Structure formats: C-alpha cells, structure tokens
PDB file of C-alpha atoms in Angstrom:
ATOM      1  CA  UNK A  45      31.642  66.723 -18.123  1.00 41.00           C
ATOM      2  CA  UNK A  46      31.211  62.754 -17.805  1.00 44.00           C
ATOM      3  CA  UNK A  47      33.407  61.424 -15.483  1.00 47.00           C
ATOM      4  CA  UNK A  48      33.335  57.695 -15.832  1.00 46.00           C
ATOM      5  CA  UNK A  49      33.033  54.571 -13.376  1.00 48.00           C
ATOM      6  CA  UNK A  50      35.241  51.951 -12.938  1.00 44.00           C
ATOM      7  CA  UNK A  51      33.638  48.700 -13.238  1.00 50.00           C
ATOM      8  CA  UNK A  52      35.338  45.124 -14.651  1.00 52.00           C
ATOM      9  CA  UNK A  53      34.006  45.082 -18.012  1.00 51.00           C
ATOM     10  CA  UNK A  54      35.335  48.521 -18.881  1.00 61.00           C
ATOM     11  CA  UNK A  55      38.501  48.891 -17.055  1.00 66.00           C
ATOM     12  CA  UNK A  56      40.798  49.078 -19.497  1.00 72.00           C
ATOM     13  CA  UNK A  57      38.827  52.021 -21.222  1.00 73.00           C
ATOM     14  CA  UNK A  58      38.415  53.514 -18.020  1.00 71.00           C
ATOM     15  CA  UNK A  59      41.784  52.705 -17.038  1.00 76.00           C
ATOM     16  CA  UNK A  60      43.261  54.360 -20.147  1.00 83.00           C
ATOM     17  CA  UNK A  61      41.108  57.697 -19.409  1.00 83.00           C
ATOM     18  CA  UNK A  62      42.412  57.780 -15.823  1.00 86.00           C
ATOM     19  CA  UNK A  63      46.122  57.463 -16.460  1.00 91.00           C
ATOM     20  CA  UNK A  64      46.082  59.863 -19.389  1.00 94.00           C
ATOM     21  CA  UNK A  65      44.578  62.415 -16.783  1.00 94.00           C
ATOM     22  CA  UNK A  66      46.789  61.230 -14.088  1.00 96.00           C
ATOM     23  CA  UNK A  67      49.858  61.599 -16.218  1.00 97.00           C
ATOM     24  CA  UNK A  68      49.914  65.202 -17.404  1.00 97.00           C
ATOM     25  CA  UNK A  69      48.803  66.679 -13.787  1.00 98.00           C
ATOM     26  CA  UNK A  70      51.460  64.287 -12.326  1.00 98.00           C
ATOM     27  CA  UNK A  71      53.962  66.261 -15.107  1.00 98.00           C
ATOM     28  CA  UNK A  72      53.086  69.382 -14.288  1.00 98.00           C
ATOM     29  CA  UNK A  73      54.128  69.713 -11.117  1.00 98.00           C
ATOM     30  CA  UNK A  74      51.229  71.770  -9.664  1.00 98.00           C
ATOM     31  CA  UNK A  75      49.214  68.809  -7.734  1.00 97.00           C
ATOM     32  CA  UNK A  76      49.464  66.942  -4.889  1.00 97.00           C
ATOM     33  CA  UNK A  77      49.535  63.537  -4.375  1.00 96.00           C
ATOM     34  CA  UNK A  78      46.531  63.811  -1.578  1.00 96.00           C
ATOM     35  CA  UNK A  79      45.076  66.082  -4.453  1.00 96.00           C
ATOM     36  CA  UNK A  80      45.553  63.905  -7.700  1.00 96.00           C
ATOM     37  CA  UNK A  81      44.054  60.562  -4.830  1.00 96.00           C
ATOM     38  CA  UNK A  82      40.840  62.923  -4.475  1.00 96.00           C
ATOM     39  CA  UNK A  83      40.430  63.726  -7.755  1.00 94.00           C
ATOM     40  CA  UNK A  84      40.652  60.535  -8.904  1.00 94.00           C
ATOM     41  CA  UNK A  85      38.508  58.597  -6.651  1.00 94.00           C
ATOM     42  CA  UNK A  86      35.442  60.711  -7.762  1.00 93.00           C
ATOM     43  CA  UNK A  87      35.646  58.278 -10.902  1.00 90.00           C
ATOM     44  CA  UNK A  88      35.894  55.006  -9.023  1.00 89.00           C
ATOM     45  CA  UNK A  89      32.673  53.418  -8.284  1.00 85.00           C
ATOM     46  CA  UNK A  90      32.944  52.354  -4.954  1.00 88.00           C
ATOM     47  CA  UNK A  91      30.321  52.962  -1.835  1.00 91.00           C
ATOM     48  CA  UNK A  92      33.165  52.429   0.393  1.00 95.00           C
ATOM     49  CA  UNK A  93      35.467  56.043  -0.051  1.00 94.00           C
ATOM     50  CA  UNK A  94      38.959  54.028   1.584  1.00 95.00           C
ATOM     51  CA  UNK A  95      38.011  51.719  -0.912  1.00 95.00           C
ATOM     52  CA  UNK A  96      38.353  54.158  -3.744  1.00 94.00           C
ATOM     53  CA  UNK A  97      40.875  56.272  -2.053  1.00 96.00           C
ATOM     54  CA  UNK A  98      43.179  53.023  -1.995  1.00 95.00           C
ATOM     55  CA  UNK A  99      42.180  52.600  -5.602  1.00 92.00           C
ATOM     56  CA  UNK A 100      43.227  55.863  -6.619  1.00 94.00           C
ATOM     57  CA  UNK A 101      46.668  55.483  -5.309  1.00 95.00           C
ATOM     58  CA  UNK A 102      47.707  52.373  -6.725  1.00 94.00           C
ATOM     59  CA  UNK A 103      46.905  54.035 -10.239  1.00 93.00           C
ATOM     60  CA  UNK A 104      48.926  57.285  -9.309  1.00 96.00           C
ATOM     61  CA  UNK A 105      52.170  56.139  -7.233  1.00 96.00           C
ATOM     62  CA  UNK A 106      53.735  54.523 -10.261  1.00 96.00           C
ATOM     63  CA  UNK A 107      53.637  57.708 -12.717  1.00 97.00           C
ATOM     64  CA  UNK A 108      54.463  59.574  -9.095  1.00 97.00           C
ATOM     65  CA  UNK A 109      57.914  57.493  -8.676  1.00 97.00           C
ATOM     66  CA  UNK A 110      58.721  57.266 -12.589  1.00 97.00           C
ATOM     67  CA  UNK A 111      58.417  61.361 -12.549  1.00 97.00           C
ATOM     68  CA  UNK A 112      60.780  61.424  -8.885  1.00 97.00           C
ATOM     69  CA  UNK A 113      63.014  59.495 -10.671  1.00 97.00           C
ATOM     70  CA  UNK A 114      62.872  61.784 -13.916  1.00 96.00           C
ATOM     71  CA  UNK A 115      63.528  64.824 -11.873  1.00 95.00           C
ATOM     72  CA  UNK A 116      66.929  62.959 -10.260  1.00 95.00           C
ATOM     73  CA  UNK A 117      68.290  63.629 -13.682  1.00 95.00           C
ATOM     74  CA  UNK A 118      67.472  67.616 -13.289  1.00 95.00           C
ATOM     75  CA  UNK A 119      70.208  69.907 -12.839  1.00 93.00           C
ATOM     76  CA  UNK A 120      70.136  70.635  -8.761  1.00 90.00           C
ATOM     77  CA  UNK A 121      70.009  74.347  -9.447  1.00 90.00           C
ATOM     78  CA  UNK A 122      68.708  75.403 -12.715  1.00 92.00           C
ATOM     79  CA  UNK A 123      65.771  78.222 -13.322  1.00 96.00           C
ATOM     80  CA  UNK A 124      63.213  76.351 -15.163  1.00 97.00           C
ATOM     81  CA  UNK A 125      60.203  78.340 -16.945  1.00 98.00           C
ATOM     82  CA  UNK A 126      57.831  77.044 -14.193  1.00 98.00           C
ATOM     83  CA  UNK A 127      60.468  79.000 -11.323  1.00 98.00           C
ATOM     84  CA  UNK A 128      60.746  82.202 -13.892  1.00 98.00           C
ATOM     85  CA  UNK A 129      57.234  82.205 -14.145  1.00 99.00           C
ATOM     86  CA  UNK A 130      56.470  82.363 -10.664  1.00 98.00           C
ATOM     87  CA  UNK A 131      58.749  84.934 -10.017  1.00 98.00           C
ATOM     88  CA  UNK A 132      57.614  86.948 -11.796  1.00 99.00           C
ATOM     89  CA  UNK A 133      53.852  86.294 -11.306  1.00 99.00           C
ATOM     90  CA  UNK A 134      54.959  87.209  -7.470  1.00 99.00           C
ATOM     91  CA  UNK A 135      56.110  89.860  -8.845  1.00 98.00           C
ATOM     92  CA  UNK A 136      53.229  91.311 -10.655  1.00 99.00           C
ATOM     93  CA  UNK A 137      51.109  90.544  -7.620  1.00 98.00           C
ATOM     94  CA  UNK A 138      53.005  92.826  -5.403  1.00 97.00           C
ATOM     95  CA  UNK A 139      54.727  95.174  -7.263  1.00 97.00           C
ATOM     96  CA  UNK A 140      51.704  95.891  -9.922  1.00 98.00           C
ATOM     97  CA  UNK A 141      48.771  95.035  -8.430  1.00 98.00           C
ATOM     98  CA  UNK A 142      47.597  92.405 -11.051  1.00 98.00           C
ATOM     99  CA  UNK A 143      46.701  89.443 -10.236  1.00 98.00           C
ATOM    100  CA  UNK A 144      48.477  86.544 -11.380  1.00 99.00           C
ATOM    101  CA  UNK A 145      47.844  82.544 -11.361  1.00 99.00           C
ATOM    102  CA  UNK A 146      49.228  79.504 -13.283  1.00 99.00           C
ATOM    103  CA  UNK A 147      47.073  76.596 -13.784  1.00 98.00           C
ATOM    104  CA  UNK A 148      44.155  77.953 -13.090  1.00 98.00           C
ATOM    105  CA  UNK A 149      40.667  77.213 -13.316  1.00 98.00           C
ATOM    106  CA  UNK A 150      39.623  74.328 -15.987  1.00 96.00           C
ATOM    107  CA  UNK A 151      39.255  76.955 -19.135  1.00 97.00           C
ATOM    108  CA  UNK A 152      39.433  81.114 -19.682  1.00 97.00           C
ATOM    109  CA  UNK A 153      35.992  81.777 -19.644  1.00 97.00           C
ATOM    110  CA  UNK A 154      35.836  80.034 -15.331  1.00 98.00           C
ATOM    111  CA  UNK A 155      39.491  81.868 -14.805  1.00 98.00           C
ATOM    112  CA  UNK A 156      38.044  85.228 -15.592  1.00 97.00           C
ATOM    113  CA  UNK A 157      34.671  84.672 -13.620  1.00 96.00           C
ATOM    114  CA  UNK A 158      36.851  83.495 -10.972  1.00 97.00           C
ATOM    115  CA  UNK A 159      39.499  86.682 -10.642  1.00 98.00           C
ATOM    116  CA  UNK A 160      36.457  88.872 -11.134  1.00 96.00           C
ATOM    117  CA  UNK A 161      35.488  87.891  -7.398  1.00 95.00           C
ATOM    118  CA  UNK A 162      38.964  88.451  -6.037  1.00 95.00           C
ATOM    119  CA  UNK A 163      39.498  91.756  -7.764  1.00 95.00           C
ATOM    120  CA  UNK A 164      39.244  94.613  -5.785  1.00 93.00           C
ATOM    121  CA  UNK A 165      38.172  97.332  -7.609  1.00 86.00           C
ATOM    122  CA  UNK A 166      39.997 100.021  -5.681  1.00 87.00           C
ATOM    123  CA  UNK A 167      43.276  98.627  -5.828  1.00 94.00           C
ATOM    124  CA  UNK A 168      43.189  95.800  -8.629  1.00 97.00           C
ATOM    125  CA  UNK A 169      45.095  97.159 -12.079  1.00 98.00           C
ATOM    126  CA  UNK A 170      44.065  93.865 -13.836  1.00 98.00           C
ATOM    127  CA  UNK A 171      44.506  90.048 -13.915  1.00 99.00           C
ATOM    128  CA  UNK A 172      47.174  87.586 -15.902  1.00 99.00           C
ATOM    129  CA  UNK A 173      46.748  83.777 -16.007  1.00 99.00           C
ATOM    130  CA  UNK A 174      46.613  80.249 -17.998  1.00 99.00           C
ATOM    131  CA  UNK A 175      44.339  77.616 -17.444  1.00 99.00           C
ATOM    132  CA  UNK A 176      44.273  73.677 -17.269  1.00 98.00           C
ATOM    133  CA  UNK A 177      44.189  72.968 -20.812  1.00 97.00           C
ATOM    134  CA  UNK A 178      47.314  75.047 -21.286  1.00 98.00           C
ATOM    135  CA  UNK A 179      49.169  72.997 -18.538  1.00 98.00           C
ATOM    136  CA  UNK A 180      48.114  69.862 -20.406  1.00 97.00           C
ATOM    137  CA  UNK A 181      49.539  71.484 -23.509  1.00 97.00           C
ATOM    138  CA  UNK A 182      52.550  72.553 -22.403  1.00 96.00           C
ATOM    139  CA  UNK A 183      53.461  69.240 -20.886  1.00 96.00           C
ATOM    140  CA  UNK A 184      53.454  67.675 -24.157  1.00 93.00           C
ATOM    141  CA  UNK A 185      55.807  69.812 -25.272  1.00 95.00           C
ATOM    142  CA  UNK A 186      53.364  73.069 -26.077  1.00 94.00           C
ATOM    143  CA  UNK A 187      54.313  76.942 -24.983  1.00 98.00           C
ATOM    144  CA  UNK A 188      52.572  78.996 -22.587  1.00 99.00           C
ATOM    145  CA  UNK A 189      49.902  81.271 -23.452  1.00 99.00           C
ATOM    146  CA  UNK A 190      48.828  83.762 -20.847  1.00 99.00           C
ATOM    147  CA  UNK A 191      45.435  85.417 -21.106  1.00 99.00           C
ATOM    148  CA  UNK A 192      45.519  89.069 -19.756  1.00 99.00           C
ATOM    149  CA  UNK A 193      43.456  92.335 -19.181  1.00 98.00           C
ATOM    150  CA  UNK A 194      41.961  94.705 -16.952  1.00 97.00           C
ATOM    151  CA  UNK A 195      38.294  93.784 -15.554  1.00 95.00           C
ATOM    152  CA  UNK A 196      37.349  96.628 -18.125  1.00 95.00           C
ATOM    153  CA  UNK A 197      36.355  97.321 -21.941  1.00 94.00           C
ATOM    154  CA  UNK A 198      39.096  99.945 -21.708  1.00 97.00           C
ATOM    155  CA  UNK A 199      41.904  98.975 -24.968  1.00 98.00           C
ATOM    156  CA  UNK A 200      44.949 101.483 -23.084  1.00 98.00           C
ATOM    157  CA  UNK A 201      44.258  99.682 -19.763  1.00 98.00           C
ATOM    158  CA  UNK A 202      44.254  96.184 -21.439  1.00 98.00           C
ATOM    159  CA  UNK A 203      47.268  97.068 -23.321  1.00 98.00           C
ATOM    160  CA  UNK A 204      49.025  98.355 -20.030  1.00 98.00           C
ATOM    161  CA  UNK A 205      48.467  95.484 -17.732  1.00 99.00           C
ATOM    162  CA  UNK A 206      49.810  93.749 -20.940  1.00 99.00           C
ATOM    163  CA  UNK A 207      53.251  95.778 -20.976  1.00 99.00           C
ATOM    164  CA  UNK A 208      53.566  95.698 -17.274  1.00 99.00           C
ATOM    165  CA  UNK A 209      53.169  91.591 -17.759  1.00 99.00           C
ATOM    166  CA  UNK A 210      55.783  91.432 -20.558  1.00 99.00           C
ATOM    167  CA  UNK A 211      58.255  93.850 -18.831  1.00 99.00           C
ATOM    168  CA  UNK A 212      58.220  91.685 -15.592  1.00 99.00           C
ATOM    169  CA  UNK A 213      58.174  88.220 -17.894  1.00 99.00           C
ATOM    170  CA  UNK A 214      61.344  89.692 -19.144  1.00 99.00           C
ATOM    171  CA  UNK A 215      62.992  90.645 -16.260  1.00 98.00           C
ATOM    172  CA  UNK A 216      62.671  87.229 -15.034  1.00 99.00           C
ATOM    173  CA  UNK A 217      64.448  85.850 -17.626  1.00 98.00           C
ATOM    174  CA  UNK A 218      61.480  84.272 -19.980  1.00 99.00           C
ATOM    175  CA  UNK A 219      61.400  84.161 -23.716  1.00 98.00           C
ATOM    176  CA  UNK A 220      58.313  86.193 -24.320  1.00 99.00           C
ATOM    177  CA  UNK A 221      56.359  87.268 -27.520  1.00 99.00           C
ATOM    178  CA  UNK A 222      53.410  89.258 -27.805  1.00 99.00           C
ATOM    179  CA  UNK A 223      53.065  91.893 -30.690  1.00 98.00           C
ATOM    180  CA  UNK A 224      51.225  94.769 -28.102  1.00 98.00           C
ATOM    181  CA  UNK A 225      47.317  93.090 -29.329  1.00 98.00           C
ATOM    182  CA  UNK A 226      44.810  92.921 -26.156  1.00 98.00           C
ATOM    183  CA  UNK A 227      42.923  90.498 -28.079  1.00 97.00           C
ATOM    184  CA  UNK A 228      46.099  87.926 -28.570  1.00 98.00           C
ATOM    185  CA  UNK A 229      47.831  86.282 -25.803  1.00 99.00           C
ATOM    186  CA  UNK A 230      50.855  86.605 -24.397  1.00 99.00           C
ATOM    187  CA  UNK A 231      53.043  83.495 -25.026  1.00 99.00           C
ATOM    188  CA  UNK A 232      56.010  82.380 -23.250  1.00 99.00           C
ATOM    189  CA  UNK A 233      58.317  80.239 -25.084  1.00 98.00           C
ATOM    190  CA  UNK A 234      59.008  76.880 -23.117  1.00 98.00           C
ATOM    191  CA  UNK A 235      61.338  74.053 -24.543  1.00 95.00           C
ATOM    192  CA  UNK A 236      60.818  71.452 -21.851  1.00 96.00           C
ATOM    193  CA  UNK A 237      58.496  72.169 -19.202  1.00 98.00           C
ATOM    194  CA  UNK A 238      59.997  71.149 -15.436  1.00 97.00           C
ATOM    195  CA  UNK A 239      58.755  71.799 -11.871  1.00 97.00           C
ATOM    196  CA  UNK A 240      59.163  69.436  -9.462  1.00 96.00           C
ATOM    197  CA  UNK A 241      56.898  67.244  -7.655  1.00 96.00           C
ATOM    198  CA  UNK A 242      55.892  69.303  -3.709  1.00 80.00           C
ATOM    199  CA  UNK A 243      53.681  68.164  -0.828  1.00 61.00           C
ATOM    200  CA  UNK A 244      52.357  71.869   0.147  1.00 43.00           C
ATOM    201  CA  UNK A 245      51.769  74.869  -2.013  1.00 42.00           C
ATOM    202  CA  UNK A 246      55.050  76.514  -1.337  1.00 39.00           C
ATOM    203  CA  UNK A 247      55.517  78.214  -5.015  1.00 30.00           C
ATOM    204  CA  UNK A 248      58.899  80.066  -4.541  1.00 38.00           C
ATOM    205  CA  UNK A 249      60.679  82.089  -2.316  1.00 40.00           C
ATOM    206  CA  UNK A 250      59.354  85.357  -2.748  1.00 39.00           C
ATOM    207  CA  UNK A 251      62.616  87.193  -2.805  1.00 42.00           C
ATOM    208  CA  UNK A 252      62.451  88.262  -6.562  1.00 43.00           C
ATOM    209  CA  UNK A 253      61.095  92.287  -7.056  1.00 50.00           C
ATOM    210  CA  UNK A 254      61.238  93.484 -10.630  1.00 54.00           C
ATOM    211  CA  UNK A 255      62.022  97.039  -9.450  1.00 52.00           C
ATOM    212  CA  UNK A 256      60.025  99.989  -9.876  1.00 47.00           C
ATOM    213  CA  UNK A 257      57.832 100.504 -12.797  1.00 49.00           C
ATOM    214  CA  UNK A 258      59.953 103.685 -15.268  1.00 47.00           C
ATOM    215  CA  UNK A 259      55.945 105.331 -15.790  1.00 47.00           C
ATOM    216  CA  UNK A 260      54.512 104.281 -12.653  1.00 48.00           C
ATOM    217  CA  UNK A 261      53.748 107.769 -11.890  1.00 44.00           C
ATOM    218  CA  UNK A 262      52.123 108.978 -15.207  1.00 52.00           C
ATOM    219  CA  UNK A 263      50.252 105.842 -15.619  1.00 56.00           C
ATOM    220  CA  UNK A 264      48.687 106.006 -12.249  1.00 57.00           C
ATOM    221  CA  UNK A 265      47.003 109.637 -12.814  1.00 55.00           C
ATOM    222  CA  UNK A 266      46.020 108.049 -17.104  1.00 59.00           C
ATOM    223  CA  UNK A 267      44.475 104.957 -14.687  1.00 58.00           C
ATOM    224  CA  UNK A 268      42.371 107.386 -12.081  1.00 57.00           C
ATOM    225  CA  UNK A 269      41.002 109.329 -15.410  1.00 56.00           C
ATOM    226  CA  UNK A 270      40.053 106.275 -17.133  1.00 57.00           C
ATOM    227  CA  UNK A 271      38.024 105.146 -14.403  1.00 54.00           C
ATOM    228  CA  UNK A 272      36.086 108.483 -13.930  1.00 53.00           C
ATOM    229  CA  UNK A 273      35.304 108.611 -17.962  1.00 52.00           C
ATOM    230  CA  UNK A 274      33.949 104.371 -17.810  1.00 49.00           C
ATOM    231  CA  UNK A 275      32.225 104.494 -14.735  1.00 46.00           C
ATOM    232  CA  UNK A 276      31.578 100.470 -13.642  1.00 43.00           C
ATOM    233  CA  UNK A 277      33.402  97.722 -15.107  1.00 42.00           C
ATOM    234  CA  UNK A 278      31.246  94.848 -14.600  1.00 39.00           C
ATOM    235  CA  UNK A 279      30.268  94.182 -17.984  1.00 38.00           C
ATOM    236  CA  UNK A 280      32.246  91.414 -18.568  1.00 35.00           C
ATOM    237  CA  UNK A 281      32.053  89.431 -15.312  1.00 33.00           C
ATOM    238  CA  UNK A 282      30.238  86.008 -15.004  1.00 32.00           C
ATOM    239  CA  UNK A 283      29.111  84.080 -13.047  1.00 31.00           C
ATOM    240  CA  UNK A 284      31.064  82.463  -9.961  1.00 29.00           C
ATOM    241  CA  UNK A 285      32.417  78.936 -10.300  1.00 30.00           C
ATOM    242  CA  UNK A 286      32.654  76.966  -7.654  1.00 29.00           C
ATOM    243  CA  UNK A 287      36.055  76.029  -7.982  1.00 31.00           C
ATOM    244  CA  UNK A 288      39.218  76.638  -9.270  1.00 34.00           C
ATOM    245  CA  UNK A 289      40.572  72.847  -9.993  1.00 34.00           C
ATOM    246  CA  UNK A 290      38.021  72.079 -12.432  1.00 36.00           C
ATOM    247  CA  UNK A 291      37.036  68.642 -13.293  1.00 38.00           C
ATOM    248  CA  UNK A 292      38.840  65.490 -14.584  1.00 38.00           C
ATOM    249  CA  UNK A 293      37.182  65.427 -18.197  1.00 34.00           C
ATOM    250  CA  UNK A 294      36.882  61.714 -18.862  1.00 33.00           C
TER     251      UNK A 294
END
C-alpha cells in the first residue's frame, strides 16, 4: 500500500488523502491522538521526526476538537452500539472462550492470521471480529458486520460459536441479524455510530456477564468429540502479520 509524501507541489492531493484517513479513525473512536500523530507522520516527508510529528498534529487537532465538540451534544448516559458491543465482546471472551476484537487488523484475511496466533487450542472455542474497513464503513453511516468461526473446517462448530455470538449480541441489547449461515456474517444493525474520543485503551467496565450458557454442558462433550474425529485444525491459518493497526492506505 502507497503511502504518499508530503511535498509543496502536491499538498493539496496529499492533504486531501490525509484528512480523509484522519477523519474516519478520528470518528471512530478507537485511536489515540499519540496514535493517529504516529500514523500520520509515516506519510510526511521530513528527515527531522519532531518535524513531522508537529506536522501531523496540526492536521489532526482540528477534526480532534470538532469531534469533542460533537460528542458535547451526546446524551451523558446513553448505551451506544460501540458500549453494547463491547460488552458483550467482554463477554464472549470470558464467559465463552471466543475471542473477540473490534477494529481489528486492516482486512479479514490479516484478522484471522492474527487470532490464529492467540488461539489456544486447548481452551479457545473460536474467534469473532470486524476489521478496519468495516469501521470506515460504519462511520459513514454503514452497519456492522462481524466475521466469525472456529479455527476449524468443522460447519456445527462454526455454527455454534455463531449462536453463542448472537445470543450474547442480544443480551446486550444489539439489533442483530444473521440467518444461522457460517459462510455469511453476522451483522449488527447501527443507526449512528458513537464512542467517544479516550487517551488509554480502557474499553468498558467489565461488569457485564451474559449468564450461563442453557447447553453449555451438552455442547462441551459435542466440542471434545469433534476434536477427536478432525484431528488438527491448522488448515486454514496464515501467515503472521506483523501488526494489528494496519496501514494508512493513501
């Protein structure tokens, strides 16, 4: 992926390029400011990095104050998507051993590759996510579509990490549809996306806990067979990427 240079005779293209990038992650909620400075001094030609650091900032701080002063207008208290969703992603994480992440990785194919190295195969059900490109789409106005499965070719274990997502999507409160397909993803209505501009990675307060799962039990022994009958379940893993921000794409 190119990612540009600023020079005089093509700043305004470049310019253009930068603030569109700047302007969704700013929107989304799920950056830093000392993240969105880094990101975007990689694409300003400069030997000197305060130089481009300083740079960087100027572009971002006035998109960063007009969005601080958007959010003065939220209600104080409300349950946007963004807090359902992290609910119950915490959720899913602790109470179902799937592992969950929002905004991740810069497309599906580096999200999987990436959750294939942190599953643990002993204790790992299966995985739940969406990527970059779906935060930039559901900025604009777009709904959430949430790629899910179970590290293995197995069609009941895809479909059950895909209940047990749904179920806790639900319980949080989140318009969900998904037709019971392991092939389609799950997507979460969203009318107005909202979460507000942070300084650390504090996502929530933990306190939500969908309850036990009703089948817990009966799936659990189903799981253990499965896993005796398909033997390794590394088919479908890829390679490692390095990193889970991915890269500005101008």
């Amino acid at each position: 992926m190119a990612t540009g240079s600023y020079h005089a005779g093509s700043a305004d293209v470049l310019y253009s390029c930068l603030e569109y990038g700047i302007i969704w992650r700013v929107k989304s909620g799920f950056y830093t400011m000392d993240e969105l400075v880094y990101q975007t001094s990689l694409s300003i030609d400069s030997n000197d990095t305060t130089v481009a650091h300083n740079r960087a900032r100027e572009i971002i701080i006035p998109h960063w104050e007009k969005q601080l002063l958007a959010q003065q207008s939220w209600t104080a208290n409300e349950r946007t998507v963004s807090d359902k969703l992290t609910q119950a992603f915490d959720s899913l994480e602790r109470n179902h051993k799937i592992l969950a992440r929002m905004n991740f990785a810069c497309c599906r194919t580096c999200a999987i590759s990436e959750l294939a190295g942190d599953c643990d195969e002993d204790e790992t059900r299966g995985y739940v996510f969406f990527h970059e490109q779906i935060t930039e789409g559901l900025v604009k106005g777009g709904d959430v579509d949430l790629y899910f499965g179970s590290f293995t070719r197995s069609e009941r274990k895809n479909i059950d990490v895909g209940k047990r997502v749904v179920g806790s999507l639900r319980k949080a409160g989140l318009r969900v549809e998904w037709e019971g397909d392991p092939g389609q993803p799950i997507v979460v209505r969203c009318d107005e996306w909202r979460r507000r501009l942070q300084e650390d990675e504090d996502y929530g307060d933990g306190d939500y806990d969908d309850g036990e799962w009703e089948e817990e039990e009966e799936d659990e022994e189903e799981w253990e067979e499965d896993e005796e009958d398909e033997g390794e379940n590394d088919e479908i893993r890829t390679n490692q990427s390095s990193t889970s921000w991915g890269s500005f794409s101008f």
